[in-house]
Amino acid sequence: MIRAGPPTLPTELPQTNVIDHSGARLGEYEDVSRVEKYTISQEAYDQRQDTVRSFLKRSKLGRYNEEERAQQEAEAAQRLAEEKAQASSIPVGSRCEVRAAGHSPRRGTVMYVGLTDFKPGYWIGVRYDEPLGKNDGSVNGKRYFECQAKYGAFVKPAVVTVGDFPEEDYGLDEI
């Protein structure tokens, strides 16, 4: 007899019993704090030839490529010097407009110019006219200037234009 249609599957699968003879108890290896950790000293690791570190050293890659590293440090120093020159032309207390990528132009007052602890390079602290910022003039507990929450932001000098930028009236006071 020939059947048409999809093949049929058995309605019951055969039962299989598995017996664990390893001696492990249920949940024994779930608590990783009970697992003994393997450690090796830095000196012993440096002597091994089959490690990623020895491969990077042999191939002069990453931080072990002195030429590339010197070039990166020179580029970083040049960027810092350019940022310092840009930042020196932005006086604290002046009105400004910030044109950061992905944001509409925002106006405010320059409150801080200089280096920060939260990221390398020169930063401009701006107190915006409207609550368009990210902070209150402090980052990671360190205060750089005073302003209301959500009115402060730090931006790179390249996106700040100093000039006669009066406060815009958005009509929010009439609501």
mmCIF file of C-alpha atoms in Angstrom:
data_model
loop_
_atom_site.group_PDB
_atom_site.id
_atom_site.type_symbol
_atom_site.label_atom_id
_atom_site.label_comp_id
_atom_site.label_asym_id
_atom_site.label_seq_id
_atom_site.Cartn_x
_atom_site.Cartn_y
_atom_site.Cartn_z
ATOM 1 C CA MET A 1 0.000 0.000 0.000
ATOM 2 C CA ILE A 2 1.342 3.456 -0.935
ATOM 3 C CA ARG A 3 0.648 6.391 1.316
ATOM 4 C CA ALA A 4 0.445 9.980 0.132
ATOM 5 C CA GLY A 5 1.479 12.846 2.388
ATOM 6 C CA PRO A 6 4.190 13.440 4.968
ATOM 7 C CA PRO A 7 5.730 10.553 6.820
ATOM 8 C CA THR A 8 4.303 9.855 10.229
ATOM 9 C CA LEU A 9 6.389 9.826 13.389
ATOM 10 C CA PRO A 10 5.969 7.378 16.219
ATOM 11 C CA THR A 11 3.702 8.785 18.901
ATOM 12 C CA GLU A 12 6.010 7.674 21.707
ATOM 13 C CA LEU A 13 9.768 7.803 21.770
ATOM 14 C CA PRO A 14 11.615 4.940 23.398
ATOM 15 C CA GLN A 15 12.725 5.748 26.942
ATOM 16 C CA THR A 16 16.476 6.000 27.522
ATOM 17 C CA ASN A 17 18.058 5.877 30.951
ATOM 18 C CA VAL A 18 21.474 7.422 31.524
ATOM 19 C CA ILE A 19 23.437 6.514 34.608
ATOM 20 C CA ASP A 20 26.179 8.901 35.787
ATOM 21 C CA HIS A 21 29.138 6.983 37.202
ATOM 22 C CA SER A 22 31.431 10.033 37.517
ATOM 23 C CA GLY A 23 30.744 10.603 41.192
ATOM 24 C CA ALA A 24 29.796 14.258 40.682
ATOM 25 C CA ARG A 25 26.947 15.580 42.798
ATOM 26 C CA LEU A 26 24.137 17.664 41.330
ATOM 27 C CA GLY A 27 25.127 21.358 41.399
ATOM 28 C CA GLU A 28 28.663 20.606 42.538
ATOM 29 C CA TYR A 29 30.303 22.723 39.817
ATOM 30 C CA GLU A 30 27.833 25.616 39.767
ATOM 31 C CA ASP A 31 29.591 27.570 42.543
ATOM 32 C CA VAL A 32 32.790 28.726 40.794
ATOM 33 C CA SER A 33 34.201 30.197 44.016
ATOM 34 C CA ARG A 34 34.948 26.617 45.082
ATOM 35 C CA VAL A 35 37.019 25.934 41.958
ATOM 36 C CA GLU A 36 40.782 26.207 42.464
ATOM 37 C CA LYS A 37 42.191 28.914 40.177
ATOM 38 C CA TYR A 38 45.374 28.394 38.177
ATOM 39 C CA THR A 39 47.879 31.221 38.612
ATOM 40 C CA ILE A 40 51.268 31.885 37.073
ATOM 41 C CA SER A 41 53.786 34.606 37.909
ATOM 42 C CA GLN A 42 54.556 37.316 35.368
ATOM 43 C CA GLU A 43 58.172 36.131 35.142
ATOM 44 C CA ALA A 44 57.145 32.548 34.392
ATOM 45 C CA TYR A 45 54.582 33.737 31.835
ATOM 46 C CA ASP A 46 57.200 35.916 30.093
ATOM 47 C CA GLN A 47 59.543 32.913 29.759
ATOM 48 C CA ARG A 48 56.946 30.792 27.933
ATOM 49 C CA GLN A 49 57.093 30.795 24.127
ATOM 50 C CA ASP A 50 53.517 29.638 23.472
ATOM 51 C CA THR A 51 51.676 32.719 24.770
ATOM 52 C CA VAL A 52 49.934 35.635 23.105
ATOM 53 C CA ARG A 53 52.398 38.033 24.722
ATOM 54 C CA SER A 54 55.427 36.236 23.233
ATOM 55 C CA PHE A 55 53.704 36.173 19.814
ATOM 56 C CA LEU A 56 53.046 39.933 19.987
ATOM 57 C CA LYS A 57 56.660 40.581 21.004
ATOM 58 C CA ARG A 58 58.084 38.376 18.212
ATOM 59 C CA SER A 59 55.768 39.941 15.626
ATOM 60 C CA LYS A 60 56.238 43.479 16.990
ATOM 61 C CA LEU A 61 52.499 44.052 17.208
ATOM 62 C CA GLY A 62 50.406 46.289 19.446
ATOM 63 C CA ARG A 63 52.281 47.903 22.306
ATOM 64 C CA TYR A 64 55.421 45.977 21.328
ATOM 65 C CA ASN A 65 55.737 47.887 18.028
ATOM 66 C CA GLU A 66 57.898 50.808 19.135
ATOM 67 C CA GLU A 67 57.720 52.708 15.829
ATOM 68 C CA GLU A 68 53.927 52.609 15.713
ATOM 69 C CA ARG A 69 53.709 53.495 19.370
ATOM 70 C CA ALA A 70 56.020 56.508 18.914
ATOM 71 C CA GLN A 71 53.932 57.639 15.938
ATOM 72 C CA GLN A 72 50.711 57.345 17.958
ATOM 73 C CA GLU A 73 52.228 59.341 20.816
ATOM 74 C CA ALA A 74 53.372 62.057 18.381
ATOM 75 C CA GLU A 75 49.877 62.224 16.838
ATOM 76 C CA ALA A 76 48.305 62.449 20.298
ATOM 77 C CA ALA A 77 50.703 65.252 21.275
ATOM 78 C CA GLN A 78 49.859 67.116 18.060
ATOM 79 C CA ARG A 79 46.089 66.735 18.677
ATOM 80 C CA LEU A 80 46.566 68.001 22.240
ATOM 81 C CA ALA A 81 48.521 71.030 21.003
ATOM 82 C CA GLU A 82 45.783 71.799 18.436
ATOM 83 C CA GLU A 83 43.077 71.482 21.095
ATOM 84 C CA LYS A 84 45.060 73.741 23.436
ATOM 85 C CA ALA A 85 45.343 76.403 20.718
ATOM 86 C CA GLN A 86 41.606 76.187 20.010
ATOM 87 C CA ALA A 87 40.733 76.258 23.718
ATOM 88 C CA SER A 88 42.956 79.279 24.395
ATOM 89 C CA SER A 89 40.809 81.349 22.004
ATOM 90 C CA ILE A 90 37.628 80.586 24.003
ATOM 91 C CA PRO A 91 37.361 82.848 27.074
ATOM 92 C CA VAL A 92 35.337 81.788 30.120
ATOM 93 C CA GLY A 93 32.132 83.811 30.438
ATOM 94 C CA SER A 94 31.631 84.358 26.709
ATOM 95 C CA ARG A 95 28.471 83.455 24.824
ATOM 96 C CA CYS A 96 28.792 80.550 22.433
ATOM 97 C CA GLU A 97 27.023 78.213 20.070
ATOM 98 C CA VAL A 98 27.754 74.483 20.122
ATOM 99 C CA ARG A 99 27.413 72.565 16.864
ATOM 100 C CA ALA A 100 28.083 68.946 17.782
ATOM 101 C CA ALA A 101 27.448 66.165 15.270
ATOM 102 C CA GLY A 102 23.994 64.651 15.607
ATOM 103 C CA HIS A 103 22.599 67.587 17.610
ATOM 104 C CA SER A 104 20.883 70.816 16.658
ATOM 105 C CA PRO A 105 22.860 73.997 17.431
ATOM 106 C CA ARG A 106 22.688 74.874 21.126
ATOM 107 C CA ARG A 107 23.493 78.204 22.744
ATOM 108 C CA GLY A 108 24.981 78.882 26.116
ATOM 109 C CA THR A 109 27.770 80.433 28.148
ATOM 110 C CA VAL A 110 31.338 79.119 28.446
ATOM 111 C CA MET A 111 31.916 78.184 32.079
ATOM 112 C CA TYR A 112 35.116 76.104 31.984
ATOM 113 C CA VAL A 113 38.107 75.732 29.665
ATOM 114 C CA GLY A 114 40.872 73.217 30.300
ATOM 115 C CA LEU A 115 41.896 69.656 31.038
ATOM 116 C CA THR A 116 39.591 67.298 32.932
ATOM 117 C CA ASP A 117 39.931 64.111 34.954
ATOM 118 C CA PHE A 118 37.188 62.209 33.132
ATOM 119 C CA LYS A 119 38.786 62.139 29.648
ATOM 120 C CA PRO A 120 42.073 63.270 28.112
ATOM 121 C CA GLY A 121 42.391 66.459 26.113
ATOM 122 C CA TYR A 122 41.007 69.969 26.431
ATOM 123 C CA TRP A 123 37.307 70.382 27.140
ATOM 124 C CA ILE A 124 34.918 73.312 27.158
ATOM 125 C CA GLY A 125 32.285 73.361 29.911
ATOM 126 C CA VAL A 126 29.102 75.020 28.667
ATOM 127 C CA ARG A 127 25.996 76.102 30.582
ATOM 128 C CA TYR A 128 23.192 75.880 28.045
ATOM 129 C CA ASP A 129 20.277 78.321 27.978
ATOM 130 C CA GLU A 130 17.823 75.416 27.959
ATOM 131 C CA PRO A 131 17.982 71.974 29.670
ATOM 132 C CA LEU A 132 19.779 70.287 26.771
ATOM 133 C CA GLY A 133 22.882 69.154 28.668
ATOM 134 C CA LYS A 134 23.994 66.032 30.472
ATOM 135 C CA ASN A 135 25.139 67.295 33.868
ATOM 136 C CA ASP A 136 25.219 70.123 36.412
ATOM 137 C CA GLY A 137 28.842 71.103 35.832
ATOM 138 C CA SER A 138 30.254 68.083 37.627
ATOM 139 C CA VAL A 139 31.418 64.732 36.265
ATOM 140 C CA ASN A 140 32.202 61.672 38.408
ATOM 141 C CA GLY A 141 31.832 63.739 41.575
ATOM 142 C CA LYS A 142 34.273 66.494 40.570
ATOM 143 C CA ARG A 143 32.781 69.956 40.088
ATOM 144 C CA TYR A 144 34.144 72.050 37.224
ATOM 145 C CA PHE A 145 31.465 74.785 37.228
ATOM 146 C CA GLU A 146 28.025 75.546 38.691
ATOM 147 C CA CYS A 147 24.705 75.236 36.859
ATOM 148 C CA GLN A 148 21.323 73.553 37.136
ATOM 149 C CA ALA A 149 20.957 69.840 36.427
ATOM 150 C CA LYS A 150 20.722 69.031 32.694
ATOM 151 C CA TYR A 151 21.999 72.503 31.735
ATOM 152 C CA GLY A 152 25.718 71.622 31.684
ATOM 153 C CA ALA A 153 27.823 69.790 29.127
ATOM 154 C CA PHE A 154 31.445 69.280 28.158
ATOM 155 C CA VAL A 155 32.349 69.532 24.482
ATOM 156 C CA LYS A 156 35.530 69.641 22.442
ATOM 157 C CA PRO A 157 36.827 73.109 21.451
ATOM 158 C CA ALA A 158 36.363 72.359 17.728
ATOM 159 C CA VAL A 159 32.541 72.399 18.039
ATOM 160 C CA VAL A 160 32.339 75.700 19.976
ATOM 161 C CA THR A 161 31.877 79.052 18.228
ATOM 162 C CA VAL A 162 32.258 82.159 20.385
ATOM 163 C CA GLY A 163 30.294 85.252 19.422
ATOM 164 C CA ASP A 164 27.258 87.420 20.035
ATOM 165 C CA PHE A 165 24.656 84.701 20.495
ATOM 166 C CA PRO A 166 21.681 86.082 22.421
ATOM 167 C CA GLU A 167 19.449 83.689 24.332
ATOM 168 C CA GLU A 168 16.736 82.291 22.099
ATOM 169 C CA ASP A 169 13.144 82.633 23.237
ATOM 170 C CA TYR A 170 11.451 79.272 22.828
ATOM 171 C CA GLY A 171 8.197 80.497 24.338
ATOM 172 C CA LEU A 172 8.345 77.934 27.110
ATOM 173 C CA ASP A 173 7.643 80.504 29.845
ATOM 174 C CA GLU A 174 4.089 81.075 28.559
ATOM 175 C CA ILE A 175 2.947 77.488 29.053
#
